[in-house]
Coordinates of C-alpha atoms in Angstrom, one line a residue:
Chain A
M771 CA 7.9 29.0 44.0
A772 CA 11.6 28.0 43.9
T773 CA 10.8 26.1 47.1
D774 CA 7.9 25.0 45.9
A775 CA 10.3 23.4 42.9
M776 CA 12.5 22.0 45.5
T777 CA 10.4 20.5 48.1
T778 CA 9.0 18.4 44.8
D779 CA 12.6 17.5 44.3
A780 CA 13.2 16.6 47.6
A781 CA 10.2 14.4 47.8
A782 CA 11.2 12.7 44.3
L783 CA 14.6 11.9 45.2
A784 CA 13.4 10.6 48.9
R785 CA 11.1 8.2 46.6
Q786 CA 13.8 7.0 44.5
W787 CA 16.0 6.7 47.2
M788 CA 13.2 4.2 49.3
D789 CA 12.0 2.6 45.6
A790 CA 16.4 1.3 45.0
D791 CA 15.6 -0.4 48.6
A792 CA 12.2 -2.0 47.3
P793 CA 12.8 -6.0 46.9
A794 CA 11.1 -5.8 43.3
S795 CA 13.0 -3.4 40.8
P796 CA 10.7 -1.5 38.9
E797 CA 10.3 -3.1 35.0
S798 CA 12.0 -2.2 32.2
Y799 CA 10.1 -0.7 29.4
L800 CA 10.4 -3.6 27.4
Q801 CA 9.4 -5.7 30.6
A802 CA 6.3 -3.7 31.0
G803 CA 5.3 -4.2 27.1
R804 CA 5.8 -7.4 27.1
R805 CA 3.7 -8.0 29.9
R806 CA 0.9 -5.3 28.6
F807 CA 1.3 -7.6 24.8
L808 CA 0.8 -10.8 27.0
R809 CA -2.2 -9.3 28.7
N810 CA -3.7 -8.6 24.9
R811 CA -5.9 -11.9 23.8
V812 CA -6.7 -10.7 20.1
G813 CA -2.5 -10.5 19.5
L814 CA -2.1 -13.4 21.1
A815 CA -4.5 -15.3 18.9
A816 CA -2.9 -13.4 15.8
L817 CA 0.8 -14.4 17.0
G818 CA -0.6 -18.1 17.2
V819 CA -2.0 -17.9 14.0
L820 CA 1.1 -17.2 12.1
G821 CA 3.3 -19.3 14.2
L822 CA 0.7 -21.8 12.8
L823 CA 0.9 -20.5 9.3
V824 CA 5.5 -20.9 9.6
V825 CA 4.9 -24.2 11.1
T826 CA 3.2 -25.6 8.0
A827 CA 5.1 -23.9 5.7
V828 CA 8.9 -24.7 7.1
A829 CA 7.4 -28.4 7.8
A830 CA 5.8 -29.0 4.8
P831 CA 8.2 -31.8 3.6
V832 CA 7.3 -33.5 7.1
L833 CA 3.3 -32.7 7.0
T834 CA 2.6 -34.0 3.6
T835 CA 4.1 -36.8 1.3
Y836 CA 2.6 -35.1 -1.8
D837 CA 5.3 -33.6 -4.4
P838 CA 3.8 -29.9 -4.7
N839 CA 4.8 -29.1 -8.5
V840 CA 3.8 -32.5 -9.8
G841 CA 0.1 -33.5 -10.4
V842 CA -1.7 -36.4 -10.9
P843 CA -3.4 -35.5 -13.9
A844 CA -6.2 -38.0 -13.8
D845 CA -6.7 -36.5 -10.3
R846 CA -7.4 -33.1 -11.5
L847 CA -9.8 -30.1 -9.8
L848 CA -11.0 -32.6 -7.4
P849 CA -13.7 -31.1 -4.9
I850 CA -12.8 -30.0 -1.0
G851 CA -13.0 -33.4 1.0
A852 CA -12.0 -35.9 -2.1
D853 CA -10.5 -39.0 -0.8
G854 CA -6.5 -38.5 0.1
H855 CA -6.8 -34.8 -0.9
L856 CA -8.6 -32.8 1.9
V857 CA -8.7 -29.6 0.2
G858 CA -8.9 -30.9 -3.0
T859 CA -6.5 -30.3 -6.4
D860 CA -5.8 -27.8 -9.0
E861 CA -5.7 -27.7 -12.7
Q862 CA -2.7 -30.2 -12.9
G863 CA -4.1 -32.8 -10.4
R864 CA -1.6 -31.6 -7.5
D865 CA -3.0 -32.2 -3.4
M866 CA -4.1 -28.5 -2.9
L867 CA -2.8 -28.6 0.8
T868 CA 0.3 -29.5 -0.3
R869 CA 0.7 -26.6 -2.2
L870 CA -0.4 -24.3 0.2
F871 CA 1.8 -25.5 2.8
Y872 CA 4.8 -24.9 0.0
G873 CA 3.6 -21.8 -0.6
G874 CA 4.1 -20.2 2.6
R875 CA 7.3 -20.2 2.1
L876 CA 7.4 -18.0 -0.9
S877 CA 4.7 -15.9 0.3
L878 CA 6.1 -15.2 3.8
I879 CA 9.5 -14.3 2.2
A880 CA 8.5 -12.2 -0.2
G881 CA 5.7 -10.3 2.1
L882 CA 8.7 -9.8 5.1
T883 CA 12.3 -9.4 3.0
P884 CA 11.1 -6.3 2.1
V885 CA 10.3 -4.5 5.1
L886 CA 13.1 -6.0 6.6
I887 CA 15.7 -4.5 4.1
A888 CA 13.8 -1.2 3.5
T889 CA 13.5 -0.5 7.6
V890 CA 17.3 -1.1 8.1
I891 CA 18.0 1.7 4.6
G892 CA 15.1 3.9 6.1
T893 CA 15.9 4.1 9.2
F894 CA 19.6 4.5 8.1
L895 CA 19.3 7.7 5.7
G896 CA 16.5 8.9 8.1
S897 CA 18.2 9.3 11.2
I898 CA 21.4 10.8 9.3
A899 CA 18.9 13.3 8.0
G900 CA 17.5 14.1 11.7
Y901 CA 20.4 14.2 13.1
L902 CA 22.4 16.4 10.9
G903 CA 19.2 18.5 9.5
G904 CA 20.1 21.5 7.1
W905 CA 21.0 20.6 3.3
V906 CA 21.9 16.8 3.8
A907 CA 18.1 16.3 5.4
A908 CA 16.5 18.3 2.4
I909 CA 18.3 16.5 -0.2
V910 CA 17.5 13.0 1.4
M911 CA 14.0 13.8 2.5
R912 CA 12.9 15.2 -1.2
T913 CA 14.0 12.4 -2.7
M914 CA 11.6 10.3 -0.4
D915 CA 9.2 12.7 -1.2
M916 CA 9.7 11.9 -5.1
F917 CA 8.3 7.9 -3.8
Y918 CA 4.8 10.4 -2.4
A919 CA 4.0 11.2 -6.0
F920 CA 3.1 7.4 -7.2
P921 CA 0.1 5.2 -5.6
A922 CA 2.4 2.2 -3.5
V923 CA 1.5 -1.0 -5.9
L924 CA 1.8 1.0 -9.0
L925 CA 5.2 2.3 -8.3
A926 CA 5.9 -1.6 -7.3
I927 CA 4.1 -3.0 -10.7
A928 CA 6.2 -0.6 -12.4
I929 CA 9.7 -1.3 -11.3
S930 CA 8.9 -4.8 -10.9
A931 CA 7.8 -4.7 -14.7
S932 CA 10.9 -3.1 -15.8
L933 CA 13.5 -5.2 -13.5
G934 CA 11.6 -8.3 -14.8
P935 CA 10.0 -11.6 -13.6
G936 CA 11.5 -12.8 -10.7
L937 CA 10.8 -12.9 -6.9
V938 CA 13.9 -11.4 -6.5
N939 CA 12.6 -8.0 -8.7
V940 CA 9.5 -8.2 -6.6
I941 CA 11.5 -8.2 -3.3
I942 CA 13.5 -5.5 -5.1
S943 CA 10.6 -3.2 -5.9
M944 CA 9.0 -3.4 -2.7
T945 CA 11.9 -2.5 -0.8
I946 CA 12.4 0.3 -3.1
I947 CA 8.1 1.6 -2.0
Y948 CA 9.3 1.2 2.1
I949 CA 12.3 3.3 2.1
A950 CA 10.5 6.6 1.7
P951 CA 7.6 6.2 4.5
I952 CA 10.2 4.4 7.1
A953 CA 12.6 7.1 6.7
R954 CA 10.0 9.5 7.5
V955 CA 9.5 7.8 10.6
A956 CA 12.7 7.5 11.2
E957 CA 13.9 11.3 10.4
A958 CA 10.6 12.5 12.0
A959 CA 11.6 10.5 15.6
T960 CA 14.8 11.5 15.3
R961 CA 13.8 15.2 15.3
K962 CA 11.8 14.8 17.8
I963 CA 14.8 13.2 20.6
V964 CA 17.9 15.1 18.6
T965 CA 18.0 18.6 21.2
A966 CA 16.9 15.8 24.1
E967 CA 19.8 16.5 26.9
F968 CA 21.0 13.1 26.4
I969 CA 22.5 13.7 23.2
E970 CA 23.8 17.1 24.3
A971 CA 25.9 15.0 27.3
A972 CA 27.2 12.7 24.7
R973 CA 28.3 15.7 22.7
L974 CA 29.9 17.0 25.6
T975 CA 31.4 13.6 26.4
G976 CA 33.2 14.0 23.0
A977 CA 31.7 10.9 20.9
G978 CA 31.4 11.8 17.5
T979 CA 28.2 11.9 14.8
P980 CA 28.3 8.2 13.8
R981 CA 29.0 6.9 17.1
I982 CA 25.9 8.9 18.7
I983 CA 23.7 8.5 16.1
A984 CA 24.7 4.3 16.8
T985 CA 24.7 4.6 20.2
Q986 CA 22.2 7.0 21.5
V987 CA 19.5 7.8 18.3
L988 CA 18.9 4.4 16.9
A989 CA 17.8 3.0 20.5
N990 CA 15.4 5.9 21.0
I991 CA 13.8 5.6 17.9
F992 CA 13.5 2.1 17.5
S993 CA 10.2 2.1 18.8
P994 CA 8.1 4.3 16.5
I995 CA 10.0 2.7 13.6
F996 CA 9.3 -0.9 15.1
V997 CA 6.0 -0.2 15.4
Y998 CA 5.3 1.1 11.8
A999 CA 7.6 -1.7 10.3
S1000 CA 5.2 -4.1 11.9
G1001 CA 2.2 -2.7 10.8
L1002 CA 4.0 -2.4 6.8
V1003 CA 4.3 -6.5 6.7
G1004 CA 0.2 -7.0 6.4
L1005 CA 0.2 -4.9 3.9
S1006 CA 3.3 -6.0 2.6
I1007 CA 1.8 -9.6 2.2
V1008 CA -1.1 -8.7 0.1
I1009 CA 1.2 -6.4 -2.4
A1010 CA 3.6 -9.7 -3.0
A1011 CA 0.7 -11.9 -3.8
S1012 CA -0.7 -9.0 -6.0
L1013 CA 2.8 -8.6 -7.8
S1014 CA 2.7 -12.5 -8.3
F1015 CA -0.9 -12.9 -9.2
L1016 CA 0.3 -10.6 -11.7
G1017 CA 2.9 -12.9 -13.2
L1018 CA 5.8 -10.8 -11.9
G1019 CA 6.7 -13.0 -8.9
V1020 CA 7.3 -17.0 -9.3
K1021 CA 7.4 -19.0 -12.3
P1022 CA 5.6 -21.7 -12.8
P1023 CA 5.7 -24.5 -11.2
D1024 CA 6.7 -22.9 -8.1
A1025 CA 4.0 -22.7 -5.4
E1026 CA 3.1 -19.1 -4.4
W1027 CA 0.0 -18.2 -2.9
G1028 CA -1.0 -15.2 -5.1
F1029 CA 0.4 -16.9 -7.9
M1030 CA -1.9 -20.2 -7.2
L1031 CA -5.0 -17.6 -6.9
N1032 CA -4.3 -16.3 -10.2
S1033 CA -3.7 -19.9 -11.9
L1034 CA -6.8 -20.7 -10.2
R1035 CA -8.6 -18.3 -11.7
G1036 CA -10.2 -20.4 -14.7
T1037 CA -11.3 -22.9 -12.6
I1038 CA -13.9 -21.1 -10.8
Y1039 CA -16.8 -22.4 -12.9
V1040 CA -15.5 -26.1 -12.4
N1041 CA -14.6 -26.2 -9.3
P1042 CA -15.2 -23.1 -7.4
W1043 CA -13.8 -23.2 -3.9
V1044 CA -10.7 -24.7 -4.4
A1045 CA -9.8 -21.5 -6.2
A1046 CA -10.5 -19.6 -3.2
L1047 CA -8.5 -20.7 -0.6
P1048 CA -5.2 -19.7 -1.9
G1049 CA -6.6 -16.2 -1.1
L1050 CA -7.9 -16.9 2.5
F1051 CA -4.4 -17.7 3.4
I1052 CA -3.2 -14.6 1.9
F1053 CA -6.1 -13.5 4.0
A1054 CA -5.1 -14.6 7.3
T1055 CA -1.5 -13.9 6.7
S1056 CA -2.4 -10.8 6.3
I1057 CA -5.0 -9.8 8.7
S1058 CA -2.6 -11.7 11.5
F1059 CA 0.4 -9.3 11.0
N1060 CA -2.4 -6.2 11.2
M1061 CA -3.6 -6.9 14.7
L1062 CA -0.7 -8.3 15.4
A1063 CA 1.1 -4.6 14.7
D1064 CA -2.1 -3.2 16.6
A1065 CA -1.5 -4.8 19.4
L1066 CA 2.6 -4.0 19.7
R1067 CA 1.5 -0.6 19.4
D1068 CA -0.7 -0.7 22.6
A1069 CA 1.9 -2.6 24.0
L1070 CA 4.9 -0.4 23.6
D1071 CA 2.0 2.7 24.0
V1072 CA 3.8 4.5 20.8
K1073 CA 1.5 7.5 19.6
D1074 CA 0.5 7.5 15.9
Chain B
M1252 CA -5.0 33.1 0.3
A1253 CA -4.1 33.2 -3.6
T1254 CA -0.3 33.3 -2.9
I1255 CA -0.7 30.1 -0.7
I1256 CA -2.7 28.3 -3.1
G1257 CA 0.0 29.8 -5.7
R1258 CA 3.0 28.4 -3.3
R1259 CA 1.2 25.1 -3.6
V1260 CA 1.0 24.8 -7.6
A1261 CA 4.4 26.1 -7.9
M1262 CA 5.7 23.0 -5.4
A1263 CA 3.9 20.6 -7.9
I1264 CA 5.8 21.5 -10.3
P1265 CA 9.6 19.8 -9.3
T1266 CA 7.0 16.9 -8.1
L1267 CA 6.4 16.2 -11.5
F1268 CA 9.4 16.6 -13.2
G1269 CA 10.7 14.2 -10.3
V1270 CA 8.3 11.9 -11.1
S1271 CA 9.5 11.9 -15.1
I1272 CA 13.0 11.2 -14.1
L1273 CA 11.7 8.8 -12.3
I1274 CA 9.5 7.0 -14.2
W1275 CA 11.9 7.7 -17.5
L1276 CA 15.1 6.0 -15.9
L1277 CA 13.7 2.9 -14.6
L1278 CA 13.0 2.2 -18.0
S1279 CA 15.8 3.5 -19.9
I1280 CA 18.7 2.5 -17.2
L1281 CA 17.5 -1.0 -16.2
P1282 CA 18.4 -3.6 -17.8
G1283 CA 16.4 -5.5 -20.9
D1284 CA 17.6 -4.8 -24.4
P1285 CA 14.9 -2.1 -26.0
L1286 CA 15.8 -3.2 -29.6
A1287 CA 15.7 -7.3 -29.1
F1288 CA 12.2 -7.3 -30.0
L1289 CA 12.0 -4.6 -32.8
L1290 CA 15.0 -6.6 -34.7
P1291 CA 14.7 -9.2 -36.9
Q1292 CA 16.6 -12.8 -36.1
D1293 CA 19.5 -12.1 -38.7
A1294 CA 20.2 -8.7 -37.9
T1295 CA 23.8 -7.6 -38.5
P1296 CA 25.8 -5.4 -36.0
A1297 CA 25.0 -2.7 -38.4
D1298 CA 21.2 -3.0 -38.6
R1299 CA 21.2 -2.2 -34.6
E1300 CA 23.1 0.3 -34.8
Q1301 CA 21.3 1.9 -37.4
L1302 CA 18.3 1.3 -35.4
S1303 CA 19.5 2.4 -32.6
A1304 CA 20.8 5.7 -34.4
D1305 CA 17.2 6.3 -36.2
L1306 CA 15.4 5.9 -32.7
G1307 CA 17.8 8.2 -31.1
L1308 CA 19.5 5.6 -28.3
D1309 CA 22.9 6.3 -29.0
R1310 CA 22.2 10.1 -27.7
P1311 CA 23.9 11.1 -24.4
L1312 CA 20.9 10.4 -21.2
V1313 CA 20.1 14.1 -20.4
V1314 CA 19.7 14.9 -24.4
R1315 CA 17.4 11.8 -24.5
Y1316 CA 15.0 12.1 -21.4
V1317 CA 15.3 16.2 -22.3
S1318 CA 13.8 15.2 -25.9
W1319 CA 11.7 12.6 -24.7
V1320 CA 9.6 15.2 -21.9
G1321 CA 9.5 17.5 -25.1
D1322 CA 7.5 14.6 -27.1
V1323 CA 5.1 13.6 -23.8
M1324 CA 4.3 17.7 -23.7
T1325 CA 2.9 17.4 -26.8
G1326 CA 1.1 14.1 -26.1
D1327 CA 3.3 11.6 -27.7
F1328 CA 4.1 8.7 -26.0
G1329 CA 5.4 6.7 -29.2
Y1330 CA 4.3 3.9 -31.3
S1331 CA 3.6 0.1 -29.8
P1332 CA 4.9 -1.9 -31.8
F1333 CA 3.2 -4.5 -30.2
R1334 CA 0.0 -3.3 -30.4
R1335 CA 0.8 -1.8 -33.5
R1336 CA -1.1 2.0 -32.6
D1337 CA 0.0 5.1 -30.9
V1338 CA 0.3 4.9 -27.3
S1339 CA -1.2 7.9 -26.7
E1340 CA -4.5 6.8 -28.8
L1341 CA -4.5 3.5 -26.8
I1342 CA -3.7 5.4 -23.0
A1343 CA -6.4 7.9 -24.2
T1344 CA -9.4 5.2 -24.5
A1345 CA -8.5 3.3 -21.6
W1346 CA -7.8 6.7 -19.1
T1347 CA -11.7 7.3 -19.6
N1348 CA -12.6 3.7 -18.7
T1349 CA -10.5 3.9 -15.7
A1350 CA -11.9 7.4 -14.9
I1351 CA -15.4 6.0 -14.6
L1352 CA -14.6 2.8 -12.5
A1353 CA -12.3 4.6 -10.2
G1354 CA -14.8 7.5 -9.6
V1355 CA -17.8 5.6 -9.1
S1356 CA -15.4 3.6 -7.0
A1357 CA -14.7 6.2 -4.8
V1358 CA -17.7 7.9 -4.5
F1359 CA -19.0 4.6 -3.3
G1360 CA -15.8 3.8 -1.0
L1361 CA -15.9 7.2 0.6
T1362 CA -20.1 7.5 0.8
I1363 CA -20.1 4.4 3.1
G1364 CA -16.5 5.1 4.6
V1365 CA -17.6 8.5 5.8
A1366 CA -20.5 6.9 7.0
A1367 CA -19.5 4.1 9.3
G1368 CA -16.7 6.0 10.5
T1369 CA -19.0 8.8 12.2
L1370 CA -21.9 6.4 13.4
A1371 CA -18.5 4.6 15.0
G1372 CA -17.6 7.9 16.2
V1373 CA -20.7 9.4 17.7
Y1374 CA -21.8 6.2 19.3
R1375 CA -17.9 5.4 20.6
G1376 CA -17.6 2.2 22.0
S1377 CA -20.6 0.9 20.8
L1378 CA -21.6 -2.2 19.4
I1379 CA -21.3 -0.3 16.3
D1380 CA -18.3 0.9 16.7
R1381 CA -16.7 -1.7 17.6
A1382 CA -18.7 -3.9 14.4
V1383 CA -17.2 -0.9 12.4
T1384 CA -13.2 -0.8 13.9
G1385 CA -13.3 -4.8 13.5
L1386 CA -14.7 -4.5 9.7
A1387 CA -12.1 -1.7 9.0
I1388 CA -8.6 -4.0 10.3
V1389 CA -10.6 -6.6 7.5
G1390 CA -10.9 -4.6 4.8
L1391 CA -7.5 -3.4 5.4
S1392 CA -6.1 -6.6 5.3
V1393 CA -8.0 -8.7 2.4
P1394 CA -6.9 -8.5 -0.6
S1395 CA -8.3 -6.8 -3.2
F1396 CA -8.0 -9.8 -6.2
W1397 CA -9.8 -12.4 -3.5
I1398 CA -12.7 -10.8 -3.1
G1399 CA -13.0 -10.4 -6.7
I1400 CA -12.5 -13.8 -7.2
L1401 CA -15.1 -14.6 -4.3
L1402 CA -17.2 -11.9 -6.2
L1403 CA -17.2 -13.8 -9.4
I1404 CA -17.5 -17.6 -7.5
L1405 CA -21.2 -16.2 -5.9
F1406 CA -22.7 -13.9 -8.5
S1407 CA -21.5 -14.9 -11.6
A1408 CA -20.2 -18.7 -11.8
Q1409 CA -23.0 -19.9 -8.7
W1410 CA -25.9 -17.8 -9.0
G1411 CA -25.0 -16.0 -13.3
L1412 CA -26.9 -12.8 -11.4
L1413 CA -23.5 -10.3 -12.9
P1414 CA -21.4 -10.5 -16.3
A1415 CA -18.1 -12.2 -14.9
G1416 CA -15.9 -9.0 -16.7
G1417 CA -15.8 -6.9 -19.7
I1418 CA -17.4 -3.6 -20.0
G1419 CA -20.9 -3.0 -20.5
S1420 CA -22.0 -0.8 -23.8
L1421 CA -24.6 2.2 -23.3
E1422 CA -26.4 0.9 -26.0
D1423 CA -27.9 -2.0 -24.2
G1424 CA -29.3 0.4 -21.4
Y1425 CA -28.2 1.8 -18.3
L1426 CA -28.7 -1.2 -16.5
D1427 CA -26.2 -3.3 -18.1
Y1428 CA -23.9 -1.2 -17.9
A1429 CA -24.3 -0.7 -14.2
K1430 CA -24.0 -4.5 -13.8
H1431 CA -20.8 -4.8 -15.5
L1432 CA -19.7 -2.0 -12.5
V1433 CA -20.6 -3.5 -9.4
M1434 CA -18.4 -6.3 -9.0
P1435 CA -15.2 -4.4 -9.7
V1436 CA -16.5 -1.2 -7.6
I1437 CA -17.1 -3.7 -4.8
A1438 CA -13.9 -5.5 -5.2
G1439 CA -12.0 -2.7 -5.5
S1440 CA -13.5 0.2 -2.7
L1441 CA -13.3 -2.4 0.2
I1442 CA -9.7 -0.7 1.1
T1443 CA -11.0 3.1 0.9
I1444 CA -14.0 1.6 3.0
A1445 CA -12.0 0.8 5.5
I1446 CA -9.4 3.7 5.1
T1447 CA -12.7 6.0 5.0
A1448 CA -14.3 4.8 8.1
R1449 CA -11.0 4.6 10.3
V1450 CA -9.6 8.3 9.2
T1451 CA -13.4 9.7 9.2
R1452 CA -13.8 7.9 13.0
A1453 CA -10.6 9.0 14.6
S1454 CA -11.3 12.9 13.6
I1455 CA -15.0 12.7 14.3
V1456 CA -13.5 11.1 18.4
E1457 CA -11.2 14.1 18.3
T1458 CA -13.5 16.3 17.5
Y1459 CA -16.3 15.7 20.1
Q1460 CA -13.1 16.2 22.8
L1461 CA -12.8 20.2 21.6
E1462 CA -13.9 22.9 23.9
F1463 CA -16.4 24.2 21.8
V1464 CA -18.7 21.3 21.5
D1465 CA -19.6 21.4 25.4
L1466 CA -20.5 25.4 24.2
L1467 CA -22.7 24.2 21.8
R1468 CA -23.9 21.7 23.9
A1469 CA -24.1 24.9 27.1
K1470 CA -25.8 26.9 24.5
G1471 CA -29.0 24.4 24.0
L1472 CA -28.1 22.6 20.5
R1473 CA -30.1 19.5 20.2
E1474 CA -27.6 16.5 19.5
Y1475 CA -27.6 16.5 15.6
Q1476 CA -26.9 20.5 15.3
V1477 CA -23.5 19.8 17.7
L1478 CA -23.1 17.0 15.3
L1479 CA -23.2 19.2 12.0
H1480 CA -20.9 21.6 14.0
V1481 CA -18.3 18.3 14.3
S1482 CA -18.4 16.9 11.3
K1483 CA -17.8 20.3 9.7
N1484 CA -14.4 20.7 11.7
A1485 CA -13.7 16.8 11.0
M1486 CA -14.0 17.0 7.4
S1487 CA -10.4 18.0 7.0
P1488 CA -8.4 14.8 7.5
V1489 CA -11.2 13.4 5.6
L1490 CA -10.7 15.0 2.7
T1491 CA -6.8 14.7 2.6
T1492 CA -7.5 11.0 2.9
A1493 CA -10.1 11.0 -0.3
G1494 CA -7.5 12.7 -2.4
L1495 CA -5.0 9.6 -1.8
Q1496 CA -7.4 7.1 -2.0
I1497 CA -8.4 7.5 -5.6
G1498 CA -4.7 7.4 -6.1
Y1499 CA -4.7 4.1 -4.8
L1500 CA -8.2 3.2 -6.9
L1501 CA -5.9 4.0 -9.9
G1502 CA -3.0 2.2 -8.7
G1503 CA -5.5 -0.8 -8.2
S1504 CA -7.2 -0.8 -11.3
V1505 CA -4.1 -2.7 -12.3
L1506 CA -5.1 -5.9 -10.3
I1507 CA -9.0 -5.2 -10.7
E1508 CA -9.6 -4.5 -14.2
T1509 CA -7.4 -7.5 -14.9
I1510 CA -9.7 -9.8 -13.1
F1511 CA -13.3 -8.0 -14.2
S1512 CA -11.4 -7.6 -17.7
W1513 CA -12.3 -4.1 -17.7
P1514 CA -10.6 -1.9 -20.2
G1515 CA -8.4 0.2 -18.9
L1516 CA -5.2 1.7 -17.9
G1517 CA -4.7 -1.2 -15.5
Q1518 CA -5.6 -3.9 -17.7
L1519 CA -3.8 -1.4 -20.4
V1520 CA -0.4 -2.0 -18.1
F1521 CA -0.7 -5.6 -17.6
N1522 CA -1.2 -7.2 -20.8
A1523 CA 2.2 -4.5 -21.7
I1524 CA 4.1 -6.2 -19.3
S1525 CA 3.3 -9.5 -20.2
A1526 CA 4.4 -8.4 -23.8
R1527 CA 7.3 -6.5 -22.0
D1528 CA 6.1 -3.6 -24.3
L1529 CA 7.9 -1.2 -21.9
L1530 CA 6.9 1.9 -23.4
V1531 CA 3.3 1.7 -23.1
V1532 CA 3.8 0.7 -19.2
Q1533 CA 6.2 4.0 -19.2
A1534 CA 3.6 5.7 -20.2
T1535 CA 0.5 4.4 -18.1
T1536 CA 2.7 5.1 -14.9
L1537 CA 3.4 8.1 -15.8
V1538 CA -0.4 9.3 -16.8
I1539 CA -1.6 7.3 -13.6
A1540 CA 1.3 9.3 -11.4
V1541 CA 0.7 12.7 -13.0
T1542 CA -3.6 12.4 -12.3
F1543 CA -2.2 11.4 -8.5
V1544 CA -0.1 14.2 -8.1
L1545 CA -3.1 17.2 -9.6
L1546 CA -5.8 15.1 -7.4
N1547 CA -3.6 15.4 -4.1
L1548 CA -3.4 19.2 -5.8
A1549 CA -6.7 19.6 -6.1
V1550 CA -7.7 18.6 -2.8
D1551 CA -5.2 21.0 -0.8
I1552 CA -6.5 24.1 -3.0
L1553 CA -9.8 22.7 -1.3
Q1554 CA -8.2 22.5 1.6
I1555 CA -7.1 25.9 1.7
A1556 CA -10.6 27.5 0.3
F1557 CA -12.3 26.0 2.9
D1558 CA -10.1 26.9 6.0
P1559 CA -11.3 29.9 7.6
R1560 CA -7.8 30.6 8.8
Q1561 CA -6.7 30.5 5.4
K1562 CA -9.5 33.0 4.6
A1563 CA -8.7 35.5 7.7
A1564 CA -4.6 35.7 6.1
G1565 CA -6.1 37.1 3.3

């Protein structure tokens, strides 16, 4: 047995020795991930669609000459393909395409920001709980469990309703509901590596807890958190639009897809397909993020 | 087994208290003046203090929380000055309507989800599998309120086949009642179908890889008999997700009920939000959350009861 282990060790060492001299250096984890991602056609297509949506949102003032918030009363409820209005106009005579482009700004911001903030807070809480364990973990994680007692959308609605309408309050309420699941992922990932030798080694060099978490733990729990958070974005786009749809988000006349869908709801008997357009944009954004997240998970090879 | 169930029930009690604290804090500490709507325009500071004392708002937070929980436990959710009714009365009617909608949606969504997921899992890698997996991603990404509006455009505005909203009355016959249910059920249960199909497929695929399947085949069982054994063993994660799904249906009911004017808890919340009637928002959120916790408790108990390992453990 012992000699067996020694010979395989020797073989591995020899291979390493040879590899060190090889002209091509072995690719890193992230390089391998990028290579696998670039081979995934669905993922690339999703990235393309999202790129397009971001460009139309950012470059809206260049792409269209209409004012997103002021309409021409005479041009109300024009159908798709009307003269000068490629996809028609809304109930106040505003150009739909213009409002869809501008609406992307607030919809994307409202969907993405909560995930970003919650990822930072959740990772912080989860990694500390996972690393320290004991009563710290008990307090943090049991508090997080409380949030699991609610259907997420309902909790977001309740928080948003208490804070009052407004985009900032929508972002706050959604951030609150995402912290718990991200903290769980971070805690589980941290617990998995906390007994690893490299952590032990860092401790032996005299590094303190904050330093170990910052330099060793975070780098090693990055992938599962990144994959989980990217999977949340698609859902987040829909929830943000839902809250706006319910009147908790932007105030008129600002353009936002969920809110536009709600204000056009009454026009489906007159101008049905124009009314459905904002939903199409929400759907396209959400499904692209979900497909991108699947591609990232495959590329980074993270098991659920 | 009884002790395990007992422990699980005991675990739900702190959760319920946590839920009540969270909801109560949400609506007690957050900004917004609860008296603003109740006082006349020309109220003096003395009037304000009087009303505050009448409502007990001058007492310390802990005392107010305890008295609130006491009231809630006896079914007293307060009085809604906007609706001029007791909140508990509003909630009782709405709860029944939501339970009907969520119940039908759950049965519909879970049945289709399990069927699609099983098909995909059995014929892994086939065209059916790819179709189900693809449609599941669509179902996960599509906003339910958009599907609701698309259904309204097609079936109500264009073809005039289904009523645009409201709840049917049983006096008009079961058919009329069912017609009112069709669109809200489809729009609401799409995400349930998607998630259930995904979980079922994954669980079936995983179970087929276990060794006992080889044994069953070696014994000469036919493929459908093997499937019977496999699906029995693959049930546990599906059951867990089913409990969560019903909760999501309750939460998502706010959107669906608003679009289809279904007079349930969701519509009650929506109208209360618009009127800033926070007492109703608070009570409704609490009722839904408690229903959700109890449902998941029931699912966990079912799991334990069905698990032969737990039975053996006594």
